[in-house]
Short mmCIF file of C-alpha atoms and ligand atoms in Angstrom, two decimals:
data_model
loop_
_atom_site.label_atom_id
_atom_site.label_comp_id
_atom_site.label_asym_id
_atom_site.label_seq_id
_atom_site.Cartn_x
_atom_site.Cartn_y
_atom_site.Cartn_z
CA GLU A 1 89.43 88.33 193.11
CA LYS A 2 90.87 91.51 194.64
CA ASP A 3 91.02 92.33 198.24
CA PRO A 4 87.47 94.01 199.07
CA LYS A 5 89.95 96.32 201.66
CA LEU A 6 92.41 97.52 199.51
CA LYS A 7 90.07 98.41 196.90
CA ASP A 8 90.73 102.35 197.29
CA ALA A 9 94.42 101.60 197.36
CA LYS A 10 96.63 103.75 194.79
CA VAL A 11 99.78 101.64 194.34
CA LEU A 12 103.08 102.85 193.29
CA PHE A 13 105.73 100.25 192.42
CA VAL A 14 109.43 101.19 193.03
CA VAL A 15 112.15 98.28 191.00
CA GLY A 16 115.69 98.50 189.83
CA GLY A 17 118.69 96.41 191.09
CA PRO A 18 120.44 95.79 194.01
CA GLY A 19 121.64 98.73 195.17
CA SER A 20 119.68 100.85 192.30
CA GLY A 21 118.77 104.04 195.08
CA LYS A 22 115.07 102.44 195.72
CA GLY A 23 114.87 103.06 198.96
CA THR A 24 116.83 106.25 199.34
CA GLN A 25 114.26 107.45 196.75
CA CYS A 26 111.21 106.17 198.47
CA ALA A 27 112.08 108.50 201.61
CA LYS A 28 112.36 111.25 199.59
CA ILE A 29 108.87 110.64 198.11
CA VAL A 30 107.38 110.09 201.19
CA GLU A 31 109.12 113.40 203.22
CA LYS A 32 106.81 115.42 199.78
CA TYR A 33 104.49 113.43 199.01
CA GLY A 34 103.48 111.60 202.46
CA PHE A 35 102.53 108.35 200.72
CA CYS A 36 103.10 104.47 203.11
CA HIS A 37 106.33 103.64 201.71
CA LEU A 38 106.45 99.68 202.01
CA SER A 39 110.03 97.79 201.45
CA SER A 40 109.29 94.27 200.35
CA GLY A 41 113.19 93.59 201.84
CA ASP A 42 112.12 95.87 205.17
CA LEU A 43 109.18 93.70 205.32
CA LEU A 44 111.44 90.61 205.84
CA ARG A 45 114.16 91.58 207.14
CA GLU A 46 111.92 92.51 209.89
CA GLU A 47 110.69 89.00 209.92
CA VAL A 48 113.95 87.80 210.38
CA ALA A 49 115.00 89.48 213.66
CA SER A 50 111.33 88.03 215.28
CA GLY A 51 113.89 85.17 215.37
CA SER A 52 110.79 82.98 213.85
CA GLU A 53 111.13 79.76 212.51
CA ARG A 54 109.83 81.41 209.05
CA GLY A 55 112.67 84.22 209.33
CA LYS A 56 115.85 82.04 209.93
CA LYS A 57 114.30 79.92 206.41
CA LEU A 58 113.97 83.59 204.96
CA ASN A 59 117.34 84.91 206.08
CA GLU A 60 118.82 81.34 204.46
CA ILE A 61 117.64 82.63 201.18
CA MET A 62 118.57 86.53 201.06
CA GLU A 63 121.88 85.30 201.50
CA LYS A 64 122.28 83.59 198.47
CA GLY A 65 120.87 86.65 196.67
CA GLU A 66 117.61 84.65 195.85
CA LEU A 67 113.89 85.45 195.44
CA VAL A 68 111.99 84.24 198.73
CA SER A 69 108.54 82.47 197.82
CA LEU A 70 105.77 84.78 196.40
CA ASP A 71 103.12 83.45 199.27
CA ASP A 72 105.47 84.88 202.12
CA VAL A 73 106.28 87.86 200.22
CA LEU A 74 102.87 88.44 199.22
CA GLY A 75 101.41 87.71 202.77
CA LEU A 76 103.65 90.77 204.33
CA LEU A 77 102.60 93.16 201.64
CA ARG A 78 98.60 92.34 202.34
CA ASP A 79 98.88 92.15 205.86
CA ALA A 80 100.83 95.92 206.53
CA MET A 81 98.46 97.38 203.62
CA GLU A 82 95.55 96.81 205.38
CA LYS A 83 96.90 98.37 208.59
CA LYS A 84 98.13 101.56 206.44
CA MET A 85 94.69 102.04 205.45
CA ALA A 86 93.34 103.78 207.54
CA ASP A 87 96.24 106.16 207.58
CA THR A 88 96.57 106.29 203.77
CA LYS A 89 95.63 105.38 200.76
CA CYS A 90 98.77 105.75 198.68
CA PHE A 91 101.86 103.20 198.73
CA LEU A 92 105.13 102.91 197.61
CA ILE A 93 105.77 99.15 196.92
CA ASP A 94 109.49 99.43 197.00
CA GLY A 95 111.70 96.29 196.02
CA TYR A 96 107.88 94.62 194.60
CA PRO A 97 107.70 92.47 191.81
CA ARG A 98 110.95 91.00 191.29
CA GLU A 99 109.25 88.45 189.11
CA LEU A 100 106.76 88.23 186.97
CA GLU A 101 104.06 86.67 189.10
CA GLN A 102 104.09 88.52 191.59
CA GLY A 103 102.80 91.17 190.06
CA LYS A 104 100.23 89.02 188.27
CA ARG A 105 99.05 87.47 192.22
CA PHE A 106 99.22 91.21 193.68
CA GLU A 107 96.78 92.08 190.58
CA ASP A 108 94.68 89.15 190.54
CA GLU A 109 94.34 89.15 194.46
CA LEU A 110 95.49 93.06 195.92
CA VAL A 111 95.17 96.45 193.58
CA ASP A 112 96.30 97.47 190.32
CA CYS A 113 98.96 99.62 189.99
CA ILE A 114 99.03 102.57 189.41
CA GLY A 115 102.60 102.76 188.08
CA VAL A 116 106.04 101.43 188.19
CA LEU A 117 109.29 103.78 188.98
CA TYR A 118 112.04 102.12 187.61
CA PHE A 119 115.96 102.89 188.64
CA ASP A 120 118.40 101.84 185.94
CA VAL A 121 121.83 101.62 187.11
CA SER A 122 124.34 100.09 185.75
CA ASP A 123 125.97 96.59 187.90
CA GLU A 124 129.14 98.14 188.14
CA THR A 125 127.33 101.37 190.01
CA MET A 126 125.61 98.61 192.41
CA THR A 127 127.66 96.72 193.66
CA ASN A 128 129.75 99.48 194.42
CA ARG A 129 126.83 101.39 196.30
CA LEU A 130 126.26 97.93 197.95
CA LEU A 131 130.03 97.26 199.00
CA GLU A 132 130.37 100.39 200.30
CA ARG A 133 126.92 100.39 201.96
CA GLY A 134 128.84 96.64 203.11
CA LYS A 135 131.02 98.02 205.50
CA THR A 136 128.78 99.08 207.95
CA SER A 137 125.45 97.65 206.81
CA GLY A 138 125.41 94.44 208.95
CA ARG A 139 123.62 92.90 206.04
CA VAL A 140 124.35 89.48 205.33
CA ASP A 141 124.05 90.07 201.63
CA ASP A 142 126.20 93.29 201.18
CA ASN A 143 129.09 91.00 200.20
CA GLU A 144 131.06 90.69 196.65
CA GLU A 145 129.38 87.23 195.89
CA THR A 146 126.17 87.87 197.30
CA ILE A 147 125.89 90.73 195.08
CA LYS A 148 126.59 88.81 191.60
CA LYS A 149 124.13 86.71 192.36
CA ARG A 150 121.94 89.48 193.46
CA LEU A 151 122.38 91.33 190.28
CA ASP A 152 121.93 87.91 187.81
CA THR A 153 118.83 87.58 190.17
CA PHE A 154 117.79 90.67 188.89
CA HIS A 155 118.99 90.10 185.44
CA ASN A 156 117.11 86.78 184.75
CA GLN A 157 113.77 87.78 186.71
CA THR A 158 112.81 91.61 187.32
CA LYS A 159 113.62 92.66 183.90
CA PRO A 160 110.59 90.67 182.52
CA VAL A 161 109.00 92.85 185.00
CA ILE A 162 109.65 95.50 183.40
CA GLU A 163 109.29 95.10 180.04
CA HIS A 164 105.74 93.54 180.64
CA TYR A 165 104.95 96.85 182.61
CA SER A 166 107.10 98.76 179.89
CA ALA A 167 104.05 96.49 176.87
CA LYS A 168 101.38 98.52 178.61
CA ASP A 169 102.81 102.25 179.04
CA LYS A 170 102.91 101.93 182.90
CA VAL A 171 106.69 102.26 183.69
CA CYS A 172 108.80 105.27 183.91
CA LYS A 173 112.45 104.93 183.99
CA ILE A 174 114.94 106.95 185.31
CA THR A 175 118.35 106.88 184.81
CA ALA A 176 119.90 106.60 188.04
CA GLU A 177 123.78 107.13 188.49
CA GLY A 178 123.90 110.84 189.40
CA GLY A 179 123.52 111.83 193.10
CA VAL A 180 120.30 111.71 195.14
CA ASP A 181 119.05 114.43 194.82
CA ASP A 182 119.41 114.78 190.97
CA ILE A 183 117.58 112.01 190.63
CA PHE A 184 114.89 113.29 192.65
CA GLU A 185 114.72 115.82 190.28
CA GLU A 186 113.22 113.29 187.65
CA VAL A 187 110.24 111.95 190.35
CA LYS A 188 109.34 114.84 191.36
CA LYS A 189 108.05 115.01 187.29
CA TYR A 190 106.17 112.38 187.52
CA MET A 191 104.80 111.92 190.60
CA ASP A 192 103.83 115.04 189.61
CA SER A 193 102.66 114.19 186.80
CA LYS A 194 100.01 111.93 188.19
CA THR A 195 96.93 112.42 190.81
CA TRP A 196 96.93 110.86 193.05
P1 LIG B 1 116.01 94.38 199.23
O1 LIG B 1 115.57 95.55 200.73
O2 LIG B 1 114.78 95.34 198.54
O3 LIG B 1 117.74 95.31 198.70
P2 LIG B 1 117.90 96.01 197.81
O4 LIG B 1 118.06 95.71 196.17
O5 LIG B 1 119.78 96.08 197.77
O6 LIG B 1 117.84 97.39 197.34
P3 LIG B 1 117.89 98.90 198.15
O7 LIG B 1 116.68 99.33 198.53
O8 LIG B 1 118.54 98.19 199.90
O9 LIG B 1 119.23 99.68 197.76
P4 LIG B 1 119.28 101.32 197.47
O10 LIG B 1 118.91 101.25 196.35
O11 LIG B 1 118.40 101.78 198.34
O12 LIG B 1 116.45 93.17 199.16
C1 LIG B 1 117.40 92.22 199.38
C2 LIG B 1 117.23 90.58 199.82
O13 LIG B 1 115.20 90.62 199.74
C3 LIG B 1 116.76 90.46 198.15
O14 LIG B 1 118.32 90.23 197.33
C4 LIG B 1 115.92 89.34 198.12
O15 LIG B 1 116.31 87.90 198.75
C5 LIG B 1 114.50 89.46 199.39
N1 LIG B 1 113.13 89.82 198.67
C6 LIG B 1 113.13 91.51 198.52
N2 LIG B 1 111.98 91.70 197.86
C7 LIG B 1 112.01 90.00 197.42
C8 LIG B 1 110.42 90.30 196.76
N3 LIG B 1 109.72 90.45 196.21
N4 LIG B 1 110.68 88.67 196.33
C9 LIG B 1 111.27 87.70 197.02
N5 LIG B 1 112.47 88.15 197.47
C10 LIG B 1 112.97 89.77 197.98
O16 LIG B 1 120.49 102.01 198.62
C11 LIG B 1 121.77 100.88 198.11
C12 LIG B 1 123.01 101.79 198.47
O17 LIG B 1 123.53 102.86 197.98
C13 LIG B 1 122.40 102.49 199.85
O18 LIG B 1 123.87 101.80 200.65
C14 LIG B 1 122.43 103.96 199.34
O19 LIG B 1 122.45 104.68 200.25
C15 LIG B 1 123.35 104.56 198.36
N6 LIG B 1 122.37 104.96 197.11
C16 LIG B 1 121.50 105.22 197.00
N7 LIG B 1 121.63 106.34 196.15
C17 LIG B 1 122.54 106.56 195.81
C18 LIG B 1 122.89 107.86 194.58
N8 LIG B 1 121.86 108.24 194.44
N9 LIG B 1 124.42 107.76 194.71
C19 LIG B 1 125.42 107.07 195.86
N10 LIG B 1 124.78 106.01 196.37
C20 LIG B 1 123.90 106.02 196.49
#
Protein backbone atom coordinates (compact mmCIF):
# COMPACT_ATOMS: atom_id res chain seq x y z
CA GLU A 1 0.00 0.00 0.00
CA LYS A 2 1.44 3.38 -1.02
CA ASP A 3 1.71 6.32 1.39
CA PRO A 4 -1.33 8.61 0.83
CA LYS A 5 0.64 11.61 2.12
CA LEU A 6 3.13 11.17 -0.73
CA LYS A 7 0.60 10.53 -3.47
CA ASP A 8 1.52 13.69 -5.43
CA ALA A 9 5.29 13.47 -4.88
CA LYS A 10 7.52 13.41 -7.97
CA VAL A 11 10.65 11.41 -7.38
CA LEU A 12 13.92 11.23 -9.25
CA PHE A 13 16.36 8.62 -7.95
CA VAL A 14 20.02 9.63 -8.27
CA VAL A 15 22.49 6.75 -8.28
CA GLY A 16 26.16 6.15 -8.99
CA GLY A 17 29.19 4.71 -7.27
CA PRO A 18 30.84 6.32 -4.26
CA GLY A 19 32.32 9.63 -5.32
CA SER A 20 30.55 9.60 -8.68
CA GLY A 21 29.40 13.19 -8.11
CA LYS A 22 25.81 12.58 -7.02
CA GLY A 23 25.84 15.08 -4.19
CA THR A 24 27.66 17.66 -6.29
CA GLN A 25 25.20 17.47 -9.20
CA CYS A 26 22.17 17.39 -6.90
CA ALA A 27 23.24 20.72 -5.39
CA LYS A 28 23.28 22.20 -8.91
CA ILE A 29 19.87 20.74 -9.75
CA VAL A 30 18.41 22.29 -6.59
CA GLU A 31 19.87 25.66 -7.51
CA LYS A 32 18.34 25.62 -10.99
CA TYR A 33 15.16 23.58 -10.58
CA GLY A 34 14.32 24.03 -6.91
CA PHE A 35 13.87 20.39 -5.93
CA CYS A 36 14.13 19.07 -2.40
CA HIS A 37 17.42 17.15 -2.16
CA LEU A 38 17.43 14.20 0.20
CA SER A 39 20.73 12.32 0.41
CA SER A 40 20.44 8.98 2.18
CA GLY A 41 24.11 9.32 3.20
CA ASP A 42 23.52 12.79 4.70
CA LEU A 43 20.43 11.62 6.56
CA LEU A 44 22.41 8.71 8.00
CA ARG A 45 25.32 10.97 8.98
CA GLU A 46 22.88 13.30 10.75
CA GLU A 47 21.57 10.36 12.73
CA VAL A 48 25.17 9.44 13.64
CA ALA A 49 25.92 13.02 14.66
CA SER A 50 22.91 13.05 17.00
CA GLY A 51 24.83 10.55 19.16
CA SER A 52 21.87 8.13 19.39
CA GLU A 53 22.36 4.38 19.97
CA ARG A 54 20.95 3.78 16.50
CA GLY A 55 23.52 6.26 15.11
CA LYS A 56 26.39 4.33 16.69
CA LYS A 57 25.31 1.14 14.96
CA LEU A 58 24.92 2.97 11.64
CA ASN A 59 28.42 4.41 11.93
CA GLU A 60 29.99 0.96 12.36
CA ILE A 61 28.34 -0.24 9.16
CA MET A 62 29.29 2.85 7.15
CA GLU A 63 32.87 2.53 8.37
CA LYS A 64 32.97 -0.91 6.77
CA GLY A 65 31.62 0.37 3.45
CA GLU A 66 28.54 -1.84 3.76
CA LEU A 67 24.86 -0.98 3.37
CA VAL A 68 22.86 -0.13 6.47
CA SER A 69 19.48 -1.81 6.96
CA LEU A 70 16.78 -0.99 4.48
CA ASP A 71 14.23 -0.19 7.18
CA ASP A 72 16.55 2.44 8.67
CA VAL A 73 17.10 4.29 5.38
CA LEU A 74 13.54 3.99 4.16
CA GLY A 75 12.20 5.30 7.48
CA LEU A 76 14.50 8.32 7.36
CA LEU A 77 13.48 9.09 3.77
CA ARG A 78 9.76 8.72 4.44
CA ASP A 79 9.89 11.06 7.46
CA ALA A 80 11.92 13.64 5.57
CA MET A 81 9.63 13.54 2.52
CA GLU A 82 6.44 13.86 4.53
CA LYS A 83 7.87 16.91 6.30
CA LYS A 84 8.85 18.58 3.01
CA MET A 85 5.65 17.93 1.07
CA ALA A 86 4.19 21.27 2.17
CA ASP A 87 7.10 23.12 0.46
CA THR A 88 7.67 21.11 -2.71
CA LYS A 89 6.50 17.96 -4.41
CA CYS A 90 9.68 17.34 -6.44
CA PHE A 91 12.35 15.23 -4.77
CA LEU A 92 15.88 14.16 -5.61
CA ILE A 93 16.48 10.94 -3.74
CA ASP A 94 20.28 10.76 -3.76
CA GLY A 95 22.17 7.56 -2.99
CA TYR A 96 19.05 5.45 -3.03
CA PRO A 97 18.18 2.71 -4.07
CA ARG A 98 21.51 0.99 -3.47
CA GLU A 99 20.05 -2.51 -3.73
CA LEU A 100 17.06 -3.92 -5.62
CA GLU A 101 14.96 -4.42 -2.53
CA GLN A 102 15.32 -0.72 -1.62
CA GLY A 103 13.77 0.29 -4.93
CA LYS A 104 10.93 -2.21 -4.60
CA ARG A 105 10.07 -1.24 -1.03
CA PHE A 106 10.20 2.49 -1.82
CA GLU A 107 7.84 2.10 -4.76
CA ASP A 108 5.52 -0.31 -2.92
CA GLU A 109 5.26 1.75 0.27
CA LEU A 110 5.93 5.37 -0.70
CA VAL A 111 5.54 6.37 -4.34
CA ASP A 112 6.77 5.36 -7.84
CA CYS A 113 9.82 7.09 -9.27
CA ILE A 114 9.67 9.13 -12.46
CA GLY A 115 13.19 8.18 -13.48
CA VAL A 116 16.71 7.30 -12.42
CA LEU A 117 19.69 9.54 -13.03
CA TYR A 118 22.83 7.39 -13.15
CA PHE A 119 26.32 8.88 -13.00
CA ASP A 120 28.72 6.49 -14.69
CA VAL A 121 32.36 6.91 -13.60
CA SER A 122 35.38 4.59 -13.56
CA ASP A 123 36.54 3.07 -10.27
CA GLU A 124 39.84 4.86 -10.71
CA THR A 125 38.26 8.32 -10.95
CA MET A 126 35.93 7.64 -8.02
CA THR A 127 38.84 6.45 -5.88
CA ASN A 128 40.91 9.52 -6.69
CA ARG A 129 38.05 11.89 -5.90
CA LEU A 130 37.30 10.24 -2.57
CA LEU A 131 40.97 10.13 -1.51
CA GLU A 132 41.16 13.82 -2.33
CA ARG A 133 38.00 14.54 -0.31
CA GLY A 134 39.36 12.35 2.51
CA LYS A 135 42.19 14.81 3.12
CA THR A 136 39.69 17.22 4.69
CA SER A 137 36.28 15.51 5.03
CA GLY A 138 36.86 13.71 8.32
CA ARG A 139 34.48 11.03 7.04
CA VAL A 140 35.03 7.53 8.42
CA ASP A 141 34.62 6.03 4.96
CA ASP A 142 36.95 8.22 2.87
CA ASN A 143 40.04 6.00 3.24
CA GLU A 144 41.61 3.56 0.80
CA GLU A 145 40.41 0.37 2.49
CA THR A 146 36.79 1.48 2.89
CA ILE A 147 36.68 2.95 -0.61
CA LYS A 148 37.56 -0.51 -2.02
CA LYS A 149 34.74 -2.04 -0.01
CA ARG A 150 32.30 0.65 -1.15
CA LEU A 151 33.21 0.04 -4.79
CA ASP A 152 32.58 -3.71 -4.30
CA THR A 153 29.24 -2.93 -2.67
CA PHE A 154 28.36 -0.71 -5.62
CA HIS A 155 29.24 -3.31 -8.27
CA ASN A 156 27.56 -6.21 -6.46
CA GLN A 157 24.47 -4.57 -5.03
CA THR A 158 23.74 -1.30 -6.85
CA LYS A 159 24.50 -2.30 -10.46
CA PRO A 160 21.49 -4.69 -10.49
CA VAL A 161 19.29 -1.72 -9.55
CA ILE A 162 20.47 0.13 -12.65
CA GLU A 163 19.82 -2.94 -14.82
CA HIS A 164 16.34 -3.32 -13.32
CA TYR A 165 15.30 0.25 -14.13
CA SER A 166 17.06 0.20 -17.52
CA ALA A 167 14.83 -2.70 -18.51
CA LYS A 168 11.87 -0.43 -17.68
CA ASP A 169 13.42 2.33 -19.77
CA LYS A 170 13.66 4.66 -16.78
CA VAL A 171 17.40 5.28 -16.62
CA CYS A 172 19.28 8.31 -17.90
CA LYS A 173 22.95 7.36 -17.92
CA ILE A 174 25.43 10.22 -17.80
CA THR A 175 29.13 9.78 -18.31
CA ALA A 176 30.47 11.78 -15.38
CA GLU A 177 34.26 11.70 -15.79
CA GLY A 178 34.58 15.35 -16.78
CA GLY A 179 34.26 18.64 -14.96
CA VAL A 180 31.26 19.56 -12.81
CA ASP A 181 29.81 22.09 -15.30
CA ASP A 182 30.20 19.84 -18.34
CA ILE A 183 28.37 17.08 -16.53
CA PHE A 184 25.62 19.50 -15.51
CA GLU A 185 25.05 20.40 -19.19
CA GLU A 186 24.03 16.76 -19.74
CA VAL A 187 21.93 16.73 -16.57
CA LYS A 188 20.01 19.80 -17.76
CA LYS A 189 19.11 18.09 -21.05
CA TYR A 190 17.47 15.31 -19.08
CA MET A 191 15.76 17.61 -16.58
CA ASP A 192 14.35 19.77 -19.39
CA SER A 193 13.02 16.72 -21.22
CA LYS A 194 10.56 15.99 -18.39
CA THR A 195 7.54 17.84 -17.06
CA TRP A 196 7.91 18.19 -13.30
P1 LIG B 1 26.96 8.54 0.46
O1 LIG B 1 26.90 9.63 1.42
O2 LIG B 1 25.88 8.41 -0.53
O3 LIG B 1 28.38 8.75 -0.16
P2 LIG B 1 29.00 8.66 -1.61
O4 LIG B 1 28.62 7.41 -2.30
O5 LIG B 1 30.43 8.92 -1.36
O6 LIG B 1 28.42 9.83 -2.49
P3 LIG B 1 28.74 11.38 -2.37
O7 LIG B 1 27.48 12.05 -2.71
O8 LIG B 1 29.33 11.68 -1.06
O9 LIG B 1 29.89 11.66 -3.37
P4 LIG B 1 29.97 12.79 -4.47
O10 LIG B 1 29.94 11.96 -5.65
O11 LIG B 1 29.01 13.85 -4.36
O12 LIG B 1 27.06 7.11 1.23
C1 LIG B 1 27.97 6.85 2.28
C2 LIG B 1 27.62 5.54 3.00
O13 LIG B 1 26.31 5.65 3.62
C3 LIG B 1 27.50 4.29 2.15
O14 LIG B 1 28.75 3.68 1.90
C4 LIG B 1 26.56 3.41 3.02
O15 LIG B 1 27.24 2.77 4.07
C5 LIG B 1 25.60 4.40 3.61
N1 LIG B 1 24.39 4.55 2.78
C6 LIG B 1 24.05 5.66 2.07
N2 LIG B 1 22.89 5.46 1.42
C7 LIG B 1 22.48 4.19 1.73
C8 LIG B 1 21.38 3.39 1.35
N3 LIG B 1 20.44 3.81 0.49
N4 LIG B 1 21.28 2.13 1.86
C9 LIG B 1 22.19 1.66 2.70
N5 LIG B 1 23.27 2.35 3.09
C10 LIG B 1 23.43 3.61 2.61
O16 LIG B 1 31.34 13.54 -4.25
C11 LIG B 1 32.57 12.90 -4.11
C12 LIG B 1 33.74 13.87 -4.23
O17 LIG B 1 34.05 14.09 -5.60
C13 LIG B 1 33.50 15.25 -3.64
O18 LIG B 1 34.65 15.64 -2.95
C14 LIG B 1 33.27 16.14 -4.84
O19 LIG B 1 33.71 17.46 -4.63
C15 LIG B 1 34.12 15.48 -5.90
N6 LIG B 1 33.57 15.65 -7.25
C16 LIG B 1 32.28 15.55 -7.59
N7 LIG B 1 32.14 15.73 -8.92
C17 LIG B 1 33.39 15.94 -9.43
C18 LIG B 1 33.92 16.17 -10.74
N8 LIG B 1 33.12 16.24 -11.82
N9 LIG B 1 35.25 16.32 -10.90
C19 LIG B 1 36.05 16.27 -9.82
N10 LIG B 1 35.63 16.06 -8.56
C20 LIG B 1 34.31 15.89 -8.36
